[in-house]
Amino acid sequence: NCWLREHHIGMLAWLGKYSLEIYILHHHASNIVFIRGYPRCNFLAVSVILIFTARLLHNITSVIRHMLLPANEDEKCWQNT
């Protein structure tokens, strides 16, 4: 059991970075249909767009967070409040 804790799947770890954004965005993507009559192709297209959008949203959120809350600079954070 300890062996399993020492290893991970890279794709799932990468996807886990965007889990909050995917959770928020999936409510908007539940009824999107690009290709009628082909549910698997539609699922693939919506999934790719969802992951791309979640990644973009994560990057934008990180930039805004670093602008508002500078890393390791508590004096600037307190000064701006």
Coordinates of N, CA and C in Angstrom, one line a residue:
N1 N 0.8 -1.2 0.0 CA 0.0 0.0 0.0 C 0.9 1.3 0.0
C2 N 2.0 1.2 0.6 CA 2.9 2.4 0.6 C 3.5 2.6 -0.8
W3 N 3.6 1.5 -1.6 CA 4.1 1.7 -2.9 C 3.2 2.6 -3.7
L4 N 1.9 2.4 -3.6 CA 0.9 3.2 -4.3 C 1.0 4.6 -4.0
R5 N 1.3 4.9 -2.7 CA 1.3 6.3 -2.3 C 2.6 7.1 -2.9
E6 N 3.6 6.3 -3.2 CA 4.8 6.9 -3.7 C 4.7 7.2 -5.2
H7 N 3.7 6.7 -5.9 CA 3.6 6.9 -7.4 C 2.3 7.6 -7.7
H8 N 2.3 8.2 -8.8 CA 1.1 8.9 -9.3 C 1.1 8.9 -10.8
I9 N -0.1 9.2 -11.4 CA -0.2 9.3 -12.8 C -0.1 10.8 -13.1
G10 N 0.8 11.1 -14.0 CA 1.1 12.5 -14.3 C -0.1 13.2 -14.9
M11 N -0.9 12.6 -15.8 CA -2.0 13.2 -16.4 C -3.1 13.6 -15.3
L12 N -3.3 12.7 -14.4 CA -4.3 13.0 -13.3 C -3.8 14.1 -12.4
A13 N -2.5 14.1 -12.1 CA -1.9 15.2 -11.3 C -2.1 16.5 -12.0
W14 N -1.8 16.5 -13.3 CA -1.9 17.8 -14.1 C -3.4 18.2 -14.2
L15 N -4.3 17.3 -14.3 CA -5.7 17.6 -14.4 C -6.2 18.1 -13.0
G16 N -5.6 17.6 -11.9 CA -6.0 18.0 -10.6 C -5.7 19.5 -10.3
K17 N -4.8 20.0 -11.0 CA -4.5 21.5 -10.8 C -5.6 22.3 -11.2
Y18 N -6.4 21.8 -12.2 CA -7.5 22.6 -12.7 C -8.9 22.1 -12.2
S19 N -8.9 21.3 -11.2 CA -10.2 20.7 -10.8 C -11.2 21.7 -10.3
L20 N -10.8 22.8 -9.6 CA -11.8 23.8 -9.2 C -12.4 24.5 -10.4
E21 N -11.6 24.9 -11.3 CA -12.1 25.5 -12.5 C -13.0 24.6 -13.3
I22 N -12.6 23.4 -13.5 CA -13.5 22.4 -14.2 C -14.8 22.2 -13.5
Y23 N -14.8 22.1 -12.2 CA -16.0 22.0 -11.4 C -16.9 23.2 -11.6
I24 N -16.4 24.4 -11.6 CA -17.2 25.6 -11.8 C -17.7 25.7 -13.3
L25 N -16.9 25.3 -14.2 CA -17.3 25.5 -15.6 C -18.2 24.4 -16.1
H26 N -18.2 23.2 -15.5 CA -19.0 22.1 -16.0 C -20.5 22.4 -15.9
H27 N -20.9 23.3 -15.1 CA -22.3 23.6 -15.0 C -22.7 24.3 -16.3
H28 N -21.8 25.1 -16.9 CA -22.1 25.8 -18.1 C -22.1 24.9 -19.3
A29 N -21.3 23.8 -19.3 CA -21.1 23.0 -20.4 C -22.0 21.8 -20.5
S30 N -22.9 21.7 -19.6 CA -23.7 20.4 -19.6 C -24.7 20.3 -20.8
N31 N -25.2 21.4 -21.3 CA -26.2 21.3 -22.4 C -25.6 21.8 -23.8
I32 N -24.3 21.8 -23.9 CA -23.7 22.3 -25.2 C -23.7 21.1 -26.2
V33 N -24.2 21.3 -27.4 CA -24.2 20.3 -28.4 C -23.5 20.9 -29.6
F34 N -22.4 20.4 -30.0 CA -21.7 20.8 -31.3 C -22.1 19.9 -32.4
I35 N -22.1 18.6 -32.2 CA -22.3 17.7 -33.3 C -23.5 16.8 -32.9
R36 N -24.6 17.1 -33.6 CA -25.9 16.4 -33.3 C -25.8 14.9 -33.8
G37 N -26.3 14.0 -33.1 CA -26.3 12.6 -33.5 C -25.0 11.8 -33.2
Y38 N -24.0 12.5 -32.7 CA -22.7 11.9 -32.4 C -22.3 12.2 -31.0
P39 N -22.9 11.5 -30.0 CA -22.7 11.9 -28.6 C -21.2 11.8 -28.1
R40 N -20.5 10.8 -28.7 CA -19.1 10.6 -28.2 C -18.2 11.7 -28.8
C41 N -18.5 12.1 -30.0 CA -17.7 13.2 -30.6 C -18.0 14.5 -29.9
N42 N -19.3 14.7 -29.6 CA -19.7 15.9 -28.9 C -19.1 15.9 -27.5
F43 N -19.0 14.8 -26.8 CA -18.4 14.7 -25.5 C -16.9 15.0 -25.6
L44 N -16.2 14.5 -26.6 CA -14.8 14.8 -26.8 C -14.6 16.3 -27.0
A45 N -15.4 16.9 -27.9 CA -15.2 18.3 -28.3 C -15.5 19.2 -27.0
V46 N -16.6 18.9 -26.3 CA -16.9 19.7 -25.1 C -15.8 19.5 -24.1
S47 N -15.3 18.3 -23.9 CA -14.3 18.1 -22.9 C -13.0 18.8 -23.2
V48 N -12.6 18.8 -24.5 CA -11.4 19.5 -24.8 C -11.6 21.0 -24.6
I49 N -12.7 21.6 -25.0 CA -13.0 23.0 -24.8 C -13.0 23.3 -23.3
L50 N -13.6 22.5 -22.5 CA -13.8 22.7 -21.1 C -12.4 22.7 -20.4
I51 N -11.5 21.7 -20.8 CA -10.2 21.7 -20.2 C -9.4 22.9 -20.6
F52 N -9.4 23.3 -21.9 CA -8.7 24.4 -22.3 C -9.2 25.7 -21.6
T53 N -10.5 25.9 -21.5 CA -11.0 27.0 -20.8 C -10.7 27.0 -19.3
A54 N -10.7 25.9 -18.7 CA -10.3 25.8 -17.3 C -8.9 26.1 -17.1
R55 N -8.0 25.7 -18.0 CA -6.6 26.0 -17.9 C -6.4 27.5 -18.1
L56 N -7.1 28.1 -19.0 CA -7.0 29.6 -19.2 C -7.5 30.3 -18.0
L57 N -8.6 29.9 -17.5 CA -9.2 30.6 -16.3 C -8.2 30.4 -15.1
H58 N -7.6 29.3 -14.9 CA -6.6 29.1 -13.9 C -5.4 30.0 -14.0
N59 N -5.0 30.2 -15.2 CA -3.8 31.1 -15.5 C -4.2 32.6 -15.2
I60 N -5.4 33.0 -15.6 CA -5.9 34.3 -15.3 C -6.1 34.6 -13.8
T61 N -6.6 33.6 -13.2 CA -6.8 33.7 -11.7 C -5.5 33.8 -11.0
S62 N -4.5 33.1 -11.4 CA -3.1 33.1 -10.8 C -2.5 34.5 -11.0
V63 N -2.7 35.1 -12.2 CA -2.1 36.4 -12.5 C -2.8 37.5 -11.6
I64 N -4.1 37.4 -11.5 CA -4.8 38.4 -10.7 C -4.5 38.2 -9.2
R65 N -4.3 36.9 -8.8 CA -4.0 36.7 -7.4 C -2.6 37.3 -7.0
H66 N -1.7 37.1 -7.9 CA -0.3 37.6 -7.7 C -0.3 39.2 -7.7
M67 N -1.2 39.8 -8.5 CA -1.3 41.2 -8.5 C -1.9 41.7 -7.2
L68 N -2.9 41.0 -6.7 CA -3.6 41.5 -5.5 C -2.9 41.1 -4.2
L69 N -2.3 39.9 -4.2 CA -1.6 39.4 -3.0 C -0.2 39.0 -3.4
P70 N 0.8 39.9 -3.4 CA 2.2 39.5 -3.7 C 2.7 38.5 -2.8
A71 N 3.5 37.6 -3.4 CA 4.1 36.5 -2.6 C 5.2 36.9 -1.7
N72 N 5.1 36.5 -0.5 CA 6.1 36.8 0.5 C 6.4 38.3 0.8
E73 N 5.4 39.1 0.6 CA 5.5 40.5 0.8 C 4.3 40.9 1.7
D74 N 4.3 40.5 2.9 CA 3.2 40.8 3.8 C 3.0 42.3 4.0
E75 N 4.1 43.1 4.0 CA 4.0 44.5 4.2 C 3.2 45.2 3.1
K76 N 3.4 44.8 1.9 CA 2.6 45.3 0.8 C 1.1 44.9 0.8
C77 N 0.9 43.7 1.3 CA -0.5 43.2 1.4 C -1.2 44.1 2.5
W78 N -0.6 44.3 3.6 CA -1.2 45.1 4.7 C -1.3 46.5 4.3
Q79 N -0.4 47.0 3.5 CA -0.4 48.4 3.1 C -1.5 48.7 2.2
N80 N -1.9 47.8 1.3 CA -2.9 48.0 0.3 C -4.3 47.8 0.9
T81 N -4.5 47.3 2.1 CA -5.8 47.1 2.6 C -6.4 48.3 3.3

